[in-house]
Tab-separated table of C-alpha atoms in Angstrom:
chain	number	residue	atom	x	y	z
L	417	MET	CA	-0.119	0.176	-0.395
L	418	ALA	CA	1.599	3.489	-0.606
L	419	ARG	CA	2.431	6.168	1.458
L	420	ALA	CA	1.061	9.494	1.571
L	421	ILE	CA	3.831	12.119	1.077
L	422	TRP	CA	1.689	15.267	1.617
L	423	THR	CA	-1.971	15.362	3.790
L	424	GLY	CA	-3.932	18.521	3.817
L	425	VAL	CA	-7.230	19.646	2.940
L	426	ILE	CA	-8.568	20.117	-0.705
L	427	THR	CA	-11.072	23.685	-0.194
L	428	PHE	CA	-13.464	25.169	-3.404
L	429	GLY	CA	-15.795	27.691	-1.599
L	430	LEU	CA	-16.864	26.470	1.874
L	431	VAL	CA	-16.548	22.520	0.837
L	432	THR	CA	-13.453	21.265	2.433
L	433	VAL	CA	-12.234	17.822	2.154
L	434	PRO	CA	-9.053	15.925	3.927
L	435	VAL	CA	-6.674	14.273	1.017
L	436	GLY	CA	-3.496	12.641	0.971
L	437	LEU	CA	-1.261	12.928	-2.337
L	438	TYR	CA	0.446	9.825	-3.358
L	439	THR	CA	2.892	9.559	-6.514
L	440	ALA	CA	1.436	8.855	-9.501
L	441	THR	CA	4.583	7.720	-11.677
L	442	ARG	CA	7.888	5.573	-10.719
L	443	ASP	CA	11.249	5.074	-11.490
L	444	HIS	CA	12.554	2.533	-14.017
L	445	THR	CA	15.832	3.708	-14.603
L	446	VAL	CA	19.018	1.500	-14.121
L	447	HIS	CA	20.810	3.309	-11.638
L	448	PHE	CA	24.821	3.014	-10.955
L	449	HIS	CA	27.044	2.977	-8.245
L	450	GLN	CA	29.954	5.258	-8.621
L	451	LEU	CA	33.041	3.203	-8.302
L	452	GLU	CA	37.027	4.130	-8.074
L	453	ARG	CA	38.535	3.264	-11.811
L	454	GLY	CA	40.358	0.165	-11.460
L	455	THR	CA	38.937	-0.984	-7.840
L	456	THR	CA	35.389	-1.740	-6.880
L	457	ASP	CA	35.611	0.733	-4.442
L	458	ARG	CA	32.665	2.981	-3.941
L	459	ILE	CA	32.291	6.131	-3.484
L	460	ARG	CA	30.286	8.517	-0.790
L	461	ASN	CA	29.138	12.154	-0.915
L	462	ARG	CA	29.763	13.801	2.102
L	463	ARG	CA	28.829	17.112	3.682
L	464	VAL	CA	32.209	18.505	4.467
L	465	ASN	CA	32.768	22.335	6.283
L	466	GLU	CA	34.908	24.008	3.757
L	467	ARG	CA	36.629	25.697	5.818
L	468	THR	CA	37.863	22.564	7.971
L	469	GLY	CA	37.652	19.470	6.121
L	470	ASP	CA	34.989	18.416	8.811
L	471	GLU	CA	32.159	15.997	7.949
L	472	VAL	CA	28.307	18.066	9.358
L	473	GLY	CA	25.470	16.279	10.372
L	474	THR	CA	22.551	17.124	8.688
L	475	GLY	CA	21.084	18.219	12.061
L	476	ASP	CA	23.864	21.026	11.982
L	477	ILE	CA	22.808	22.222	8.692
L	478	VAL	CA	20.896	25.344	8.170
L	479	LYS	CA	19.917	27.581	5.397
L	480	GLY	CA	21.894	30.840	4.177
L	481	TYR	CA	20.921	33.824	1.665
L	482	GLU	CA	24.441	34.983	0.491
L	483	VAL	CA	23.726	39.377	0.835
L	484	GLY	CA	27.422	39.869	0.153
L	485	GLU	CA	30.821	38.515	-0.012
L	486	GLY	CA	30.875	36.069	2.764
L	487	GLU	CA	28.030	37.385	4.500
L	488	TYR	CA	24.490	35.415	4.357
L	489	VAL	CA	20.812	35.827	6.318
L	490	VAL	CA	20.634	32.451	8.406
L	491	VAL	CA	17.270	30.925	7.580
L	492	GLU	CA	15.644	28.113	9.489
L	493	PRO	CA	13.537	25.640	8.331
L	494	ASP	CA	10.700	26.059	11.577
L	495	GLU	CA	10.723	29.987	9.934
L	496	LEU	CA	9.927	28.769	6.220
L	497	ASP	CA	7.348	26.507	7.333
L	498	GLU	CA	5.591	29.397	9.527
L	499	ILE	CA	5.438	31.401	6.622
L	500	ALA	CA	4.250	29.374	4.040
L	501	PRO	CA	0.295	29.842	3.082
L	502	GLY	CA	-1.509	28.032	4.871
L	503	ARG	CA	0.375	26.347	7.023
L	504	SER	CA	0.872	23.893	4.449
L	505	ARG	CA	-1.617	21.855	4.966
L	506	THR	CA	-4.611	23.727	1.930
L	507	ILE	CA	-5.061	23.089	-1.558
L	508	ASP	CA	-7.048	26.180	-1.801
L	509	ILE	CA	-8.288	25.927	-5.188
L	510	SER	CA	-9.474	29.629	-5.942
L	511	ASP	CA	-10.524	28.975	-10.402
L	512	PHE	CA	-11.883	26.661	-12.876
L	513	VAL	CA	-10.535	26.128	-16.431
L	514	ASP	CA	-10.794	23.782	-19.692
L	515	LEU	CA	-7.988	21.981	-18.974
L	516	ASP	CA	-7.208	22.221	-22.968
L	517	ARG	CA	-6.172	25.791	-22.642
L	518	ILE	CA	-3.441	25.212	-20.263
L	519	GLU	CA	-0.393	25.115	-22.809
L	520	PRO	CA	1.413	21.644	-22.797
L	521	VAL	CA	5.205	23.492	-21.053
L	522	TYR	CA	3.226	23.937	-17.957
L	523	PHE	CA	3.023	20.666	-16.741
L	524	ASP	CA	5.410	19.128	-14.627
L	525	ARG	CA	4.663	16.260	-12.390
L	526	THR	CA	2.189	13.940	-11.817
L	527	TYR	CA	0.628	12.789	-8.464
L	528	TYR	CA	-3.156	11.210	-7.086
L	529	ILE	CA	-5.246	12.457	-4.781
L	530	ALA	CA	-7.226	10.458	-1.841
L	531	PRO	CA	-9.793	11.130	0.316
L	532	ARG	CA	-8.229	10.284	3.522
L	533	GLY	CA	-11.007	8.048	5.265
L	534	ALA	CA	-14.649	6.490	4.066
L	535	GLU	CA	-16.534	9.285	5.480
L	536	TYR	CA	-14.990	11.762	3.456
L	537	THR	CA	-15.281	9.602	0.108
L	538	LYS	CA	-18.570	11.149	-0.744
L	539	VAL	CA	-17.900	15.073	-0.688
L	540	TYR	CA	-14.112	13.386	-2.813
L	541	GLU	CA	-16.689	11.988	-5.405
L	542	LEU	CA	-18.683	15.264	-5.320
L	543	LEU	CA	-15.917	17.336	-6.826
L	544	ARG	CA	-14.617	14.518	-8.858
L	545	ALA	CA	-17.541	14.377	-10.343
L	546	ALA	CA	-18.591	18.377	-10.748
L	547	LEU	CA	-15.211	18.092	-12.270
L	548	VAL	CA	-15.939	15.697	-14.935
L	549	GLU	CA	-19.681	16.749	-15.890
L	550	ALA	CA	-18.100	20.974	-15.670
L	551	GLY	CA	-15.014	19.836	-18.046
L	552	LYS	CA	-13.328	21.385	-16.365
L	553	VAL	CA	-9.845	21.894	-14.215
L	554	GLY	CA	-9.474	23.368	-10.736
L	555	ILE	CA	-6.297	26.031	-10.454
L	556	ALA	CA	-4.846	25.727	-7.137
L	557	THR	CA	-1.579	26.358	-5.144
L	558	PHE	CA	-0.364	24.367	-1.814
L	559	VAL	CA	3.343	24.353	-0.098
L	560	MET	CA	5.297	21.078	0.265
L	561	ARG	CA	8.683	20.619	1.488
L	562	ASN	CA	8.831	24.493	1.982
L	563	LYS	CA	7.855	24.672	-1.610
L	564	GLN	CA	5.429	26.461	-3.076
L	565	TYR	CA	3.110	24.768	-6.287
L	566	LEU	CA	0.684	25.970	-8.583
L	567	THR	CA	-1.359	22.833	-9.394
L	568	ALA	CA	-3.856	22.110	-11.897
L	569	LEU	CA	-6.600	19.472	-9.879
L	570	ARG	CA	-8.722	17.280	-12.974
L	571	ALA	CA	-10.983	14.272	-12.639
L	572	GLU	CA	-10.243	10.751	-13.820
L	573	ASP	CA	-12.292	7.813	-14.385
L	574	ASP	CA	-12.557	7.142	-10.266
L	575	VAL	CA	-9.746	9.445	-9.005
L	576	LEU	CA	-8.954	13.088	-8.791
L	577	VAL	CA	-5.258	13.816	-10.537
L	578	LEU	CA	-3.231	17.025	-9.531
L	579	GLN	CA	-0.523	17.906	-11.592
L	580	THR	CA	1.924	20.824	-10.629
L	581	LEU	CA	2.613	23.473	-13.534
L	582	HIS	CA	5.416	25.805	-13.724
L	583	TRP	CA	5.047	28.915	-12.716
L	584	ALA	CA	4.994	32.339	-15.879
L	585	ASP	CA	8.229	33.698	-15.592
L	586	GLU	CA	9.108	30.295	-15.792
L	587	VAL	CA	8.305	29.316	-19.050
L	588	ARG	CA	11.241	30.863	-21.623
L	589	ASP	CA	9.659	32.593	-24.574
L	590	PRO	CA	10.479	30.321	-27.850
L	591	GLY	CA	10.787	33.344	-30.048
L	592	GLU	CA	13.046	34.686	-27.604
L	593	GLU	CA	15.140	31.625	-26.825
L	594	LEU	CA	15.656	29.743	-29.443
L	595	PRO	CA	18.028	30.520	-32.485
L	596	GLU	CA	15.953	29.331	-35.764
L	597	LEU	CA	11.687	29.100	-35.963
L	598	PRO	CA	10.127	28.823	-39.401
L	599	SER	CA	9.420	32.168	-40.915
L	600	ALA	CA	5.924	33.366	-41.005
L	601	SER	CA	5.374	32.122	-45.017
L	602	GLU	CA	6.759	28.847	-43.538
L	603	ARG	CA	3.871	28.882	-41.078
L	604	THR	CA	1.547	29.557	-43.390
L	605	GLY	CA	2.129	28.417	-46.755
L	606	ARG	CA	0.264	25.202	-48.133
L	607	GLY	CA	1.160	23.135	-50.744
L	608	LYS	CA	1.758	19.275	-52.283
L	609	GLN	CA	4.504	18.275	-49.287
L	610	LEU	CA	1.754	19.247	-46.434
L	611	ASP	CA	-0.726	17.094	-47.930
L	612	MET	CA	1.714	14.496	-48.468
L	613	ALA	CA	2.570	15.242	-45.065
L	614	LEU	CA	-1.360	15.365	-43.566
L	615	GLN	CA	-1.341	11.604	-45.514
L	616	LEU	CA	1.049	10.338	-43.878
L	617	VAL	CA	-0.288	11.632	-40.515
L	618	ASP	CA	-3.290	9.665	-40.930
L	619	ALA	CA	-1.858	6.349	-42.120
L	620	LEU	CA	0.610	6.665	-38.952
L	621	SER	CA	-2.895	7.137	-36.807
L	622	THR	CA	-4.328	5.225	-34.167
L	623	ASP	CA	-6.074	5.324	-30.241
L	624	TRP	CA	-3.917	5.895	-27.825
L	625	GLU	CA	-2.328	3.026	-26.341
L	626	PRO	CA	0.507	2.910	-23.893
L	627	ASP	CA	1.565	-0.095	-23.011
L	628	ARG	CA	2.228	-0.642	-26.908
L	629	TYR	CA	5.462	2.299	-25.811
L	630	ARG	CA	8.901	0.838	-24.214
L	631	ASP	CA	11.664	2.273	-22.937
L	632	THR	CA	14.125	0.405	-25.577
L	633	TYR	CA	17.199	2.334	-23.955
L	634	GLN	CA	16.509	1.311	-20.386
L	635	GLU	CA	16.589	-2.268	-22.129
L	636	LYS	CA	20.341	-1.876	-24.099
L	637	VAL	CA	21.543	-0.443	-20.982
L	638	ARG	CA	20.324	-4.021	-18.919
L	639	GLU	CA	21.676	-5.784	-21.625
L	640	LEU	CA	25.075	-3.787	-21.848
L	641	VAL	CA	25.305	-4.851	-18.086
L	642	ARG	CA	24.700	-8.452	-19.063
L	643	ALA	CA	26.699	-9.198	-22.366
L	644	LYS	CA	29.931	-7.348	-19.843
L	645	ALA	CA	29.252	-9.451	-16.937
L	646	GLU	CA	28.877	-12.919	-19.121
L	647	GLY	CA	32.010	-11.563	-21.186
L	648	GLN	CA	29.944	-11.303	-24.983
L	649	GLU	CA	30.871	-8.870	-27.381
L	650	ILE	CA	29.263	-5.498	-27.627
L	651	THR	CA	26.996	-4.336	-30.093
L	652	THR	CA	26.995	-0.639	-31.041
L	653	ALA	CA	23.802	1.348	-31.611
L	654	LYS	CA	23.241	2.564	-35.684
L	655	ALA	CA	24.289	6.458	-36.375
L	656	PRO	CA	21.080	9.235	-36.049
L	657	PRO	CA	19.971	9.493	-39.498
L	658	GLU	CA	21.179	12.491	-41.998
L	659	ALA	CA	19.057	15.104	-42.017
L	660	THR	CA	16.315	15.064	-45.140
L	661	ASN	CA	17.184	17.499	-47.815
L	662	VAL	CA	14.866	19.906	-48.854
L	663	ILE	CA	15.385	18.884	-52.176
L	664	ASP	CA	14.156	15.425	-51.912
L	665	LEU	CA	11.674	16.291	-48.965
L	666	MET	CA	8.535	15.106	-51.792
L	667	LYS	CA	10.764	12.125	-52.339
L	668	VAL	CA	10.812	11.266	-48.497
L	669	LEU	CA	7.489	11.943	-47.918
L	670	GLU	CA	6.535	9.332	-50.622
L	671	SER	CA	8.318	7.041	-49.077
L	672	SER	CA	7.601	7.016	-45.808
L	673	LEU	CA	3.610	6.849	-46.511
L	674	ARG	CA	4.381	3.741	-48.880
L	675	SER	CA	6.513	2.157	-45.789
L	676	ALA	CA	3.757	3.036	-43.177
L	677	ARG	CA	0.702	1.993	-45.666
L	678	SER	CA	2.947	-1.465	-46.282
L	679	GLY	CA	3.940	-1.685	-42.604
L	680	ARG	CA	-0.115	-1.566	-41.835
L	681	GLY	CA	-0.966	-4.025	-44.430
L	682	GLU	CA	-3.231	-1.044	-45.901
L	683	GLU	CA	-3.090	-0.967	-49.847
L	684	GLU	CA	-1.403	1.541	-51.818
L	685	PRO	CA	-3.703	3.699	-53.321
L	686	ALA	CA	-2.303	4.528	-57.137
L	687	CYS	CA	-2.471	7.610	-57.000
L	688	GLU	CA	0.153	8.090	-55.098
L	689	GLU	CA	3.454	5.755	-56.592
L	690	GLY	CA	5.690	8.602	-56.630
L	691	ALA	CA	6.791	12.131	-58.167
L	692	GLY	CA	4.937	10.981	-61.363
L	693	ALA	CA	1.505	9.607	-59.899
L	694	GLU	CA	1.332	12.766	-58.576
L	695	LYS	CA	1.717	14.534	-61.556
L	696	GLY	CA	-1.218	11.993	-63.617
L	697	ARG	CA	-3.262	13.008	-61.033
L	698	LYS	CA	-3.447	16.251	-61.037
L	699	GLU	CA	-3.081	16.397	-65.010
L	700	ASN	CA	-5.846	13.647	-65.937
L	701	GLY	CA	-7.743	13.174	-62.134
L	702	LEU	CA	-10.090	15.202	-62.868
L	703	LYS	CA	-11.111	14.539	-66.198
L	704	GLU	CA	-10.924	11.036	-65.471
L	705	THR	CA	-13.085	11.218	-62.992
L	706	ALA	CA	-15.834	13.610	-64.660
L	707	ARG	CA	-15.967	10.903	-67.469
L	708	LYS	CA	-16.386	8.716	-65.283
L	709	GLU	CA	-19.221	9.679	-63.416
L	710	LYS	CA	-21.010	11.333	-66.253
L	711	SER	CA	-21.673	8.279	-67.361
L	712	ALA	CA	-23.170	6.243	-64.662
L	713	PRO	CA	-26.276	8.277	-65.349
L	714	ARG	CA	-27.109	7.530	-67.951
L	715	LYS	CA	-26.477	3.530	-67.788
L	716	ALA	CA	-28.927	4.394	-64.819
L	717	THR	CA	-31.438	5.946	-66.729
L	718	ARG	CA	-31.743	3.094	-69.479
L	719	SER	CA	-31.943	0.307	-66.811
L	720	SER	CA	-34.476	1.465	-65.702
L	721	ALA	CA	-36.387	2.702	-68.161
L	722	PRO	CA	-35.557	0.380	-71.620
L	723	GLY	CA	-38.382	1.458	-73.403
L	724	ARG	CA	-37.323	5.077	-73.882
L	725	SER	CA	-35.677	6.577	-76.852
L	726	ALA	CA	-32.815	8.487	-77.185
L	727	ALA	CA	-34.850	10.671	-78.846
L	728	LYS	CA	-37.464	11.735	-75.350
L	729	THR	CA	-33.967	12.323	-73.265
L	730	PRO	CA	-32.903	15.349	-74.928
L	731	SER	CA	-31.625	16.743	-71.826
L	732	ARG	CA	-28.719	14.048	-72.161
L	733	LYS	CA	-27.429	16.448	-75.324
L	734	ALA	CA	-25.811	19.414	-73.026
L	735	PRO	CA	-23.275	21.742	-74.237
L	736	PRO	CA	-19.831	20.332	-72.811
L	737	ARG	CA	-18.621	21.460	-69.860
L	738	LYS	CA	-14.717	21.943	-68.629
L	739	ALA	CA	-14.261	18.969	-67.085
L	740	GLY	CA	-13.434	20.849	-63.681
L	741	ALA	CA	-16.871	21.818	-63.067
L	742	ALA	CA	-18.260	17.984	-64.389
L	743	SER	CA	-15.967	17.114	-61.628
L	744	ALA	CA	-17.323	18.994	-59.175
L	745	ARG	CA	-20.745	18.561	-59.919
L	746	ALA	CA	-20.041	15.038	-59.818
L	747	ARG	CA	-19.150	14.761	-56.503
L	748	ASP	CA	-20.939	16.896	-54.729
L	749	ARG	CA	-23.546	14.525	-56.008
L	750	GLY	CA	-21.642	11.330	-54.010
L	751	GLY	CA	-24.607	9.229	-55.073
L	752	ALA	CA	-23.733	5.032	-54.281
L	753	GLY	CA	-24.237	4.306	-57.728
L	754	ASP	CA	-21.642	6.413	-59.308
L	755	LEU	CA	-19.422	5.890	-56.436
L	756	GLU	CA	-19.635	1.909	-57.660
L	757	GLN	CA	-17.858	2.919	-60.928
L	758	LEU	CA	-14.617	3.689	-59.188
L	759	SER	CA	-11.300	2.123	-58.078
L	760	LYS	CA	-10.082	1.869	-54.079
L	761	ALA	CA	-7.643	4.310	-55.433
L	762	GLU	CA	-10.328	7.238	-56.484
L	763	LEU	CA	-12.402	6.395	-53.937
L	764	TYR	CA	-8.961	7.159	-51.559
L	765	GLN	CA	-8.587	10.268	-53.552
L	766	ARG	CA	-12.256	12.054	-53.245
L	767	ALA	CA	-11.874	10.975	-49.547
L	768	THR	CA	-8.771	12.891	-49.168
L	769	GLU	CA	-10.265	15.766	-51.176
L	770	ARG	CA	-13.089	16.317	-48.747
L	771	GLY	CA	-11.230	15.482	-45.238
L	772	VAL	CA	-13.247	12.003	-45.019
L	773	PRO	CA	-11.551	10.870	-41.280
L	774	GLY	CA	-9.664	7.264	-40.967
L	775	ARG	CA	-10.314	6.664	-45.092
L	776	SER	CA	-6.413	5.247	-44.741
L	777	LYS	CA	-7.604	1.921	-42.687
L	778	MET	CA	-10.586	2.096	-44.123
L	779	SER	CA	-11.749	-0.489	-47.329
L	780	ARG	CA	-13.452	0.474	-50.997
L	781	GLU	CA	-16.589	-0.619	-49.858
L	782	GLU	CA	-15.971	1.506	-46.605
L	783	LEU	CA	-14.739	4.755	-48.612
L	784	ALA	CA	-17.944	4.203	-51.089
L	785	ASP	CA	-20.227	3.858	-47.627
L	786	ALA	CA	-18.386	7.370	-46.053
L	787	LEU	CA	-18.619	9.542	-49.688
L	788	ALA	CA	-21.821	8.506	-49.846
L	789	HIS	CA	-23.175	9.737	-46.510
L	790	SER	CA	-20.512	12.895	-47.060
L	791	GLY	CA	-22.565	14.047	-50.176
L	792	ARG	CA	-25.782	13.839	-48.255
L	793	ARG	CA	-24.393	15.808	-45.308
L	794	ARG	CA	-23.013	18.335	-47.927
L	795	LYS	CA	-27.255	18.761	-49.440
L	796	LYS	CA	-28.230	19.161	-46.038
L	797	SER	CA	-25.862	21.986	-45.555
L	798	ALA	CA	-26.355	23.866	-49.230
L	799	ALA	CA	-29.881	23.837	-48.809
C-alpha cells in the first residue's frame, strides 16, 4: 500500500475535504553506483565544512542566503514553515478553467489524490463528478517541503489527479530563446508537400495505447550490463539518420507514406505511387473522374426505363463543359451508384479531397459508404 507524501485538505468555496497526496509514477531507470576506476571501492558523497574539511551532520545544517561577499542571512527550516501559506496543509482551488487552455509546457509532475478516510469519500466524489460534468480543472496552490506549487486538479474515471504546473516566469519564450524557427511564410504556406505530410500523419494515426511503448534505451542498458558480465561482445547502435534535404523532401514523404501503409498491410492507392503518379493525378484526375461519373447516370436511366428512346431525353445532349466543373458536380452528388464505378484509389483520392476521417484504414466498400454519407451531409448543408 502506498504512503501519502503529503496530507491536508482541498477547499473549493466553503467545501472542504481531507485528502492525501500520492506519487502517480515510478522510476524504472537503471541506477549505477560510483566506483573508483580500477577498483570496486564505492564513492560516497559527504557534507563537509568548506573551511575545516570536517563532516557535518544534517541536524547542524541550516540555510543561508548570501547578501554580500561571505555575508549570509541564516534561515531555519521552522521559520520557512511558519510563513508558508495555509500552514502547508491546504490545496485552495481559486479558479476553474478548460484543460485544453493550459499549454503542455506548463505541466510538471503528476500525483494521485485520495480521501483520508471513508467518511470523506462522498464529498471527494462530489468534487470529482463536478469536474467531469463541467469539463474543467481546478487551479490551486499549496506548499510542500518548503516550496509553493501551482497546480491543476482534474478528474479521471475514478480518482482525482493533481498536476503541478510551472509558474509563468519559469516558462521561456521560444521566440527569444531559440536560434532558429520557421518564418511566417513557412508557417502559412500550403502545398503538395503538406498534403503528403497530412496523408502520412493519417496513415500513422491510431488510438492511444500506452502499453504499446517501451523504454528501449533502458533495455539496451540492461543488455549491456548482462553482456559485460558474461564477457560477450558489445554491439554499438546505429548512427542517427542524416537530416532530410529540402530538395528530396517530396520523395522522402512518398517513401515514408508507402512504408507506413505497407507496414500496416494497407493497399497502396495508385495515385500516390511516386512523383509521376502525383503529376498524373494533377493533369488527368479531374477529366477521368468527370468521364466516369458523367456516364454513370445514363446507364442507370436506360436500365430503369429500357423502352425510352434517346429522342425523349434531349436533356442529355448538354453542351460540353470543362472537366473541372463536371467533376465538381459529380463529387457533390456522391451517390452510391456513381461511387460503385470507381476504383479504391479513386475513392481514396476523393475521400482525401473531402477530408473524410480514418480513410487510410477503410476498405473500398467503406470508402464508398463514407463518401455517400458525406455527399448527403453536403446537400443538407447547402439546402
